[in-house]
Amino acid sequence: MEFVLSGSNPAFANSIRRAAMREVPVMAVDEVEFKSNDSAMYDEVIAHRLALVPLRTPLKGYNLPEECSCREGRCPKCSVELTLKKEGPAVVTTGDLKSSDEEVRPVSDSIPIVKLGRGQKLELTAIARLGVGKEHAKWQPGLVTYKYMPVIEFDENCNACGEWVKACPKGILEVVDGKVLVKDLTLCNLCKACVESCPNDAVKVSGDPTRFLFRVESSGAFSPDQLILQAMKVLGEKFEEFSKLVGKL
Ligand SMILES: [Zn+2]
């Protein structure tokens, strides 16, 4: 998803980015109990691979383990069990995981986990819990990046020689009727190749520090717009807590 944030500042844009990547809770495998593992891979390696499988996460319904009344992170309110039983020869994939909650399952069924030879068995129970990206990358629900909205300005020294058109690696400039036009400003990555190529110093490229082009890529746990909405909720709760504390001073 892409969107433009206007009338803002770099600190606020960065707060949204950080909240989305580090503070929005998402499900990931946190513990694995092995019953048998005859594969060539150690238990630890398989557990690590399982942890990095993105899981679809319902927005409501699960407690963070540290906030759950069970205090152990093992009750149905704060954990989901994914069981796996397979015998080789086969490639074990995420499609072989059976979840105790249909809403919490791998975002894709075709992620390979390990290859089993003839007669080799793998049997395990993986426990998924909610967590946040600042604790471990497996709980990162996606990537959020932003850049300043590009501003490309031409002054009266421009004779539309077309040198910029050739220099721009994104191919967003063109000359029409003796004038240079910008086809898609959002594709500009502020590399300033056009500035360097202009023989008349007639072009200026800068970033607008009040407008930001955001790009959101979700892991698939939930949609990119939900990721941003969840980040807003987290920020809102933090501000609420802060105002309560200030009120007590
Ligand atoms: Zn619990």
Tab-separated table of C-alpha atoms and ligand atoms in Angstrom:
chain	number	residue	atom	x	y	z
A	1	MET	CA	0.000	0.000	0.000
A	2	GLU	CA	1.168	3.525	-0.696
A	3	PHE	CA	-0.185	6.746	0.754
A	4	VAL	CA	0.830	10.386	1.173
A	5	LEU	CA	0.982	11.999	4.604
A	6	SER	CA	0.636	15.790	4.240
A	7	GLY	CA	0.977	18.743	6.600
A	8	SER	CA	3.143	16.731	8.976
A	9	ASN	CA	6.774	16.569	10.085
A	10	PRO	CA	9.597	13.967	10.065
A	11	ALA	CA	9.195	13.104	13.785
A	12	PHE	CA	5.528	12.157	13.379
A	13	ALA	CA	6.159	10.231	10.133
A	14	ASN	CA	8.896	8.262	11.882
A	15	SER	CA	6.633	7.554	14.874
A	16	ILE	CA	4.130	5.884	12.548
A	17	ARG	CA	6.878	3.844	10.880
A	18	ARG	CA	8.387	2.686	14.155
A	19	ALA	CA	5.036	1.901	15.796
A	20	ALA	CA	3.969	-0.208	12.798
A	21	MET	CA	7.171	-2.255	12.627
A	22	ARG	CA	8.019	-2.544	16.339
A	23	GLU	CA	4.870	-2.184	18.458
A	24	VAL	CA	1.945	-3.854	16.672
A	25	PRO	CA	1.381	-7.343	18.168
A	26	VAL	CA	1.369	-10.254	15.746
A	27	MET	CA	1.363	-14.057	16.087
A	28	ALA	CA	4.554	-16.102	15.626
A	29	VAL	CA	5.793	-19.498	16.759
A	30	ASP	CA	7.526	-18.972	20.090
A	31	GLU	CA	8.126	-22.501	21.368
A	32	VAL	CA	8.362	-25.940	19.728
A	33	GLU	CA	7.950	-29.323	21.421
A	34	PHE	CA	9.530	-32.088	19.346
A	35	LYS	CA	8.181	-35.627	19.599
A	36	SER	CA	10.427	-36.973	16.874
A	37	ASN	CA	12.886	-35.486	14.423
A	38	ASP	CA	14.808	-37.869	12.132
A	39	SER	CA	15.582	-35.145	9.578
A	40	ALA	CA	19.089	-33.893	8.794
A	41	MET	CA	18.263	-30.600	10.563
A	42	TYR	CA	18.712	-29.960	14.288
A	43	ASP	CA	15.584	-29.226	16.362
A	44	GLU	CA	16.835	-25.653	16.854
A	45	VAL	CA	17.082	-25.000	13.098
A	46	ILE	CA	13.558	-26.289	12.455
A	47	ALA	CA	12.219	-24.259	15.395
A	48	HIS	CA	13.909	-21.142	14.002
A	49	ARG	CA	12.389	-21.729	10.557
A	50	LEU	CA	8.926	-22.242	12.056
A	51	ALA	CA	9.266	-19.019	14.051
A	52	LEU	CA	9.918	-17.019	10.883
A	53	VAL	CA	6.780	-18.305	9.107
A	54	PRO	CA	4.317	-15.383	8.954
A	55	LEU	CA	0.975	-16.310	10.562
A	56	ARG	CA	-2.406	-14.723	9.871
A	57	THR	CA	-3.419	-12.871	13.011
A	58	PRO	CA	-7.000	-12.012	14.014
A	59	LEU	CA	-7.194	-8.407	15.211
A	60	LYS	CA	-9.112	-9.294	18.359
A	61	GLY	CA	-9.330	-12.257	20.623
A	62	TYR	CA	-5.824	-13.006	21.892
A	63	ASN	CA	-4.003	-11.688	24.936
A	64	LEU	CA	-0.338	-10.841	25.053
A	65	PRO	CA	1.228	-13.662	27.155
A	66	GLU	CA	2.491	-11.193	29.788
A	67	GLU	CA	-1.010	-9.717	30.175
A	68	CYS	CA	-2.894	-13.048	30.285
A	69	SER	CA	-4.347	-14.299	33.567
A	70	CYS	CA	-2.799	-17.768	33.012
A	71	ARG	CA	0.668	-16.176	33.381
A	72	GLU	CA	2.229	-19.084	31.470
A	73	GLY	CA	1.453	-18.248	27.857
A	74	ARG	CA	-0.165	-21.655	27.381
A	75	CYS	CA	-3.940	-21.122	27.635
A	76	PRO	CA	-6.313	-20.824	24.629
A	77	LYS	CA	-6.649	-17.078	25.274
A	78	CYS	CA	-2.961	-16.359	24.653
A	79	SER	CA	-1.593	-19.237	22.557
A	80	VAL	CA	-2.344	-21.357	19.500
A	81	GLU	CA	-1.037	-24.862	18.860
A	82	LEU	CA	0.158	-25.865	15.427
A	83	THR	CA	0.792	-29.592	15.114
A	84	LEU	CA	2.809	-31.327	12.445
A	85	LYS	CA	3.232	-35.033	11.670
A	86	LYS	CA	4.906	-36.208	8.496
A	87	GLU	CA	6.915	-39.164	7.228
A	88	GLY	CA	9.388	-39.098	4.334
A	89	PRO	CA	10.190	-39.121	1.547
A	90	ALA	CA	8.653	-35.661	1.467
A	91	VAL	CA	9.264	-31.951	1.683
A	92	VAL	CA	7.569	-30.660	4.829
A	93	THR	CA	5.834	-27.359	4.089
A	94	THR	CA	3.741	-24.894	6.069
A	95	GLY	CA	0.662	-26.596	4.546
A	96	ASP	CA	1.371	-29.594	6.817
A	97	LEU	CA	0.787	-27.513	9.977
A	98	LYS	CA	-2.623	-28.068	11.598
A	99	SER	CA	-3.736	-25.128	13.721
A	100	SER	CA	-5.985	-25.218	16.790
A	101	ASP	CA	-7.533	-21.961	15.481
A	102	GLU	CA	-8.382	-21.710	11.766
A	103	GLU	CA	-7.853	-17.927	11.944
A	104	VAL	CA	-4.227	-18.363	12.975
A	105	ARG	CA	-2.438	-20.221	10.210
A	106	PRO	CA	0.540	-19.688	7.877
A	107	VAL	CA	-0.084	-16.992	5.250
A	108	SER	CA	1.062	-19.472	2.602
A	109	ASP	CA	0.856	-23.274	2.498
A	110	SER	CA	3.906	-23.692	0.289
A	111	ILE	CA	6.789	-22.424	2.432
A	112	PRO	CA	9.311	-25.319	2.677
A	113	ILE	CA	10.512	-26.206	6.184
A	114	VAL	CA	12.652	-29.340	5.807
A	115	LYS	CA	13.187	-32.297	3.475
A	116	LEU	CA	12.643	-35.805	4.847
A	117	GLY	CA	14.322	-38.926	3.431
A	118	ARG	CA	12.656	-42.339	3.163
A	119	GLY	CA	11.303	-43.462	6.554
A	120	GLN	CA	12.351	-40.248	8.336
A	121	LYS	CA	9.707	-38.814	10.663
A	122	LEU	CA	8.985	-35.359	11.961
A	123	GLU	CA	6.410	-34.818	14.670
A	124	LEU	CA	6.057	-31.658	16.698
A	125	THR	CA	3.772	-29.139	18.350
A	126	ALA	CA	4.564	-25.474	17.752
A	127	ILE	CA	3.106	-22.876	20.111
A	128	ALA	CA	2.355	-19.465	18.611
A	129	ARG	CA	1.951	-16.373	20.777
A	130	LEU	CA	1.470	-12.671	20.248
A	131	GLY	CA	4.582	-10.534	20.425
A	132	VAL	CA	6.065	-7.304	19.081
A	133	GLY	CA	8.833	-6.566	16.584
A	134	LYS	CA	11.028	-4.750	19.101
A	135	GLU	CA	11.419	-8.088	20.945
A	136	HIS	CA	12.231	-10.227	17.905
A	137	ALA	CA	12.071	-9.851	14.112
A	138	LYS	CA	9.689	-12.855	13.880
A	139	TRP	CA	7.008	-10.591	15.385
A	140	GLN	CA	7.520	-7.839	12.811
A	141	PRO	CA	4.209	-7.554	10.930
A	142	GLY	CA	5.686	-5.915	7.848
A	143	LEU	CA	7.900	-3.196	6.429
A	144	VAL	CA	7.043	0.486	6.492
A	145	THR	CA	9.220	3.017	4.722
A	146	TYR	CA	8.759	6.640	3.711
A	147	LYS	CA	10.543	9.334	1.773
A	148	TYR	CA	10.100	13.066	1.498
A	149	MET	CA	7.808	14.066	-1.351
A	150	PRO	CA	10.189	15.116	-4.158
A	151	VAL	CA	10.152	18.705	-5.438
A	152	ILE	CA	11.730	19.297	-8.868
A	153	GLU	CA	12.081	22.911	-9.914
A	154	PHE	CA	13.355	24.379	-13.196
A	155	ASP	CA	14.400	28.000	-13.474
A	156	GLU	CA	14.537	30.445	-16.417
A	157	ASN	CA	18.013	29.215	-17.471
A	158	CYS	CA	16.488	25.947	-18.684
A	159	ASN	CA	16.589	25.601	-22.468
A	160	ALA	CA	15.065	22.097	-22.456
A	161	CYS	CA	18.214	20.569	-23.942
A	162	GLY	CA	16.984	17.159	-22.800
A	163	GLU	CA	20.166	16.177	-20.929
A	164	TRP	CA	18.103	15.468	-17.785
A	165	VAL	CA	15.744	13.197	-19.656
A	166	LYS	CA	18.695	10.938	-20.496
A	167	ALA	CA	20.261	11.246	-17.025
A	168	CYS	CA	17.180	10.329	-14.961
A	169	PRO	CA	17.511	6.622	-14.010
A	170	LYS	CA	13.763	6.406	-13.319
A	171	GLY	CA	12.859	7.838	-16.744
A	172	ILE	CA	10.297	10.249	-15.301
A	173	LEU	CA	11.327	13.341	-17.294
A	174	GLU	CA	10.391	14.177	-20.879
A	175	VAL	CA	10.554	17.172	-23.213
A	176	VAL	CA	7.212	18.204	-24.729
A	177	ASP	CA	6.969	21.304	-26.962
A	178	GLY	CA	10.284	22.661	-25.722
A	179	LYS	CA	9.368	22.222	-22.041
A	180	VAL	CA	10.562	19.643	-19.553
A	181	LEU	CA	7.732	17.695	-17.936
A	182	VAL	CA	7.773	15.418	-14.906
A	183	LYS	CA	5.685	12.320	-15.686
A	184	ASP	CA	5.421	10.799	-12.207
A	185	LEU	CA	6.903	12.788	-9.346
A	186	THR	CA	6.379	9.950	-6.835
A	187	LEU	CA	8.940	7.771	-8.663
A	188	CYS	CA	11.745	10.326	-8.115
A	189	ASN	CA	14.231	8.978	-5.543
A	190	LEU	CA	16.049	12.323	-5.102
A	191	CYS	CA	19.255	10.940	-6.687
A	192	LYS	CA	19.943	14.352	-8.296
A	193	ALA	CA	21.373	12.831	-11.496
A	194	CYS	CA	19.365	15.496	-13.359
A	195	VAL	CA	21.005	18.278	-11.310
A	196	GLU	CA	24.485	16.965	-12.133
A	197	SER	CA	23.732	16.551	-15.847
A	198	CYS	CA	22.296	20.047	-16.414
A	199	PRO	CA	24.854	22.249	-18.236
A	200	ASN	CA	23.045	25.459	-17.146
A	201	ASP	CA	22.511	24.697	-13.427
A	202	ALA	CA	18.815	25.218	-14.106
A	203	VAL	CA	17.360	22.393	-12.039
A	204	LYS	CA	16.856	22.065	-8.315
A	205	VAL	CA	15.731	18.870	-6.568
A	206	SER	CA	14.716	18.744	-2.936
A	207	GLY	CA	12.441	16.883	-0.531
A	208	ASP	CA	9.383	18.489	1.075
A	209	PRO	CA	9.744	17.930	4.864
A	210	THR	CA	5.961	18.335	5.376
A	211	ARG	CA	4.829	15.667	2.898
A	212	PHE	CA	5.777	11.981	3.010
A	213	LEU	CA	5.296	9.131	0.591
A	214	PHE	CA	4.688	6.005	2.624
A	215	ARG	CA	5.100	2.455	1.369
A	216	VAL	CA	3.662	-0.364	3.481
A	217	GLU	CA	4.356	-4.026	2.850
A	218	SER	CA	2.614	-6.445	5.199
A	219	SER	CA	3.957	-9.913	6.005
A	220	GLY	CA	0.402	-11.158	5.369
A	221	ALA	CA	-0.530	-11.358	9.071
A	222	PHE	CA	-3.092	-8.666	8.309
A	223	SER	CA	-3.608	-6.202	5.459
A	224	PRO	CA	-1.313	-3.142	5.085
A	225	ASP	CA	-4.128	-0.710	5.933
A	226	GLN	CA	-4.907	-2.696	9.089
A	227	LEU	CA	-1.210	-2.563	9.982
A	228	ILE	CA	-1.257	1.251	9.855
A	229	LEU	CA	-4.564	1.429	11.775
A	230	GLN	CA	-3.127	-0.839	14.477
A	231	ALA	CA	-0.022	1.382	14.657
A	232	MET	CA	-2.293	4.418	15.174
A	233	LYS	CA	-4.080	2.568	17.970
A	234	VAL	CA	-0.750	1.778	19.667
A	235	LEU	CA	0.353	5.429	19.371
A	236	GLY	CA	-3.034	6.610	20.692
A	237	GLU	CA	-2.720	4.360	23.745
A	238	LYS	CA	0.792	5.630	24.419
A	239	PHE	CA	-0.339	9.271	24.277
A	240	GLU	CA	-3.286	8.473	26.536
A	241	GLU	CA	-0.989	6.861	29.099
A	242	PHE	CA	1.394	9.802	28.854
A	243	SER	CA	-1.376	12.369	29.448
A	244	LYS	CA	-2.589	10.356	32.466
A	245	LEU	CA	0.920	10.403	33.929
A	246	VAL	CA	1.320	14.116	33.281
A	247	GLY	CA	-2.075	14.665	34.929
A	248	LYS	CA	-0.743	13.061	38.094
A	249	LEU	CA	2.221	15.442	38.397
B	1	ZN	ZN	-3.045	-17.353	28.828
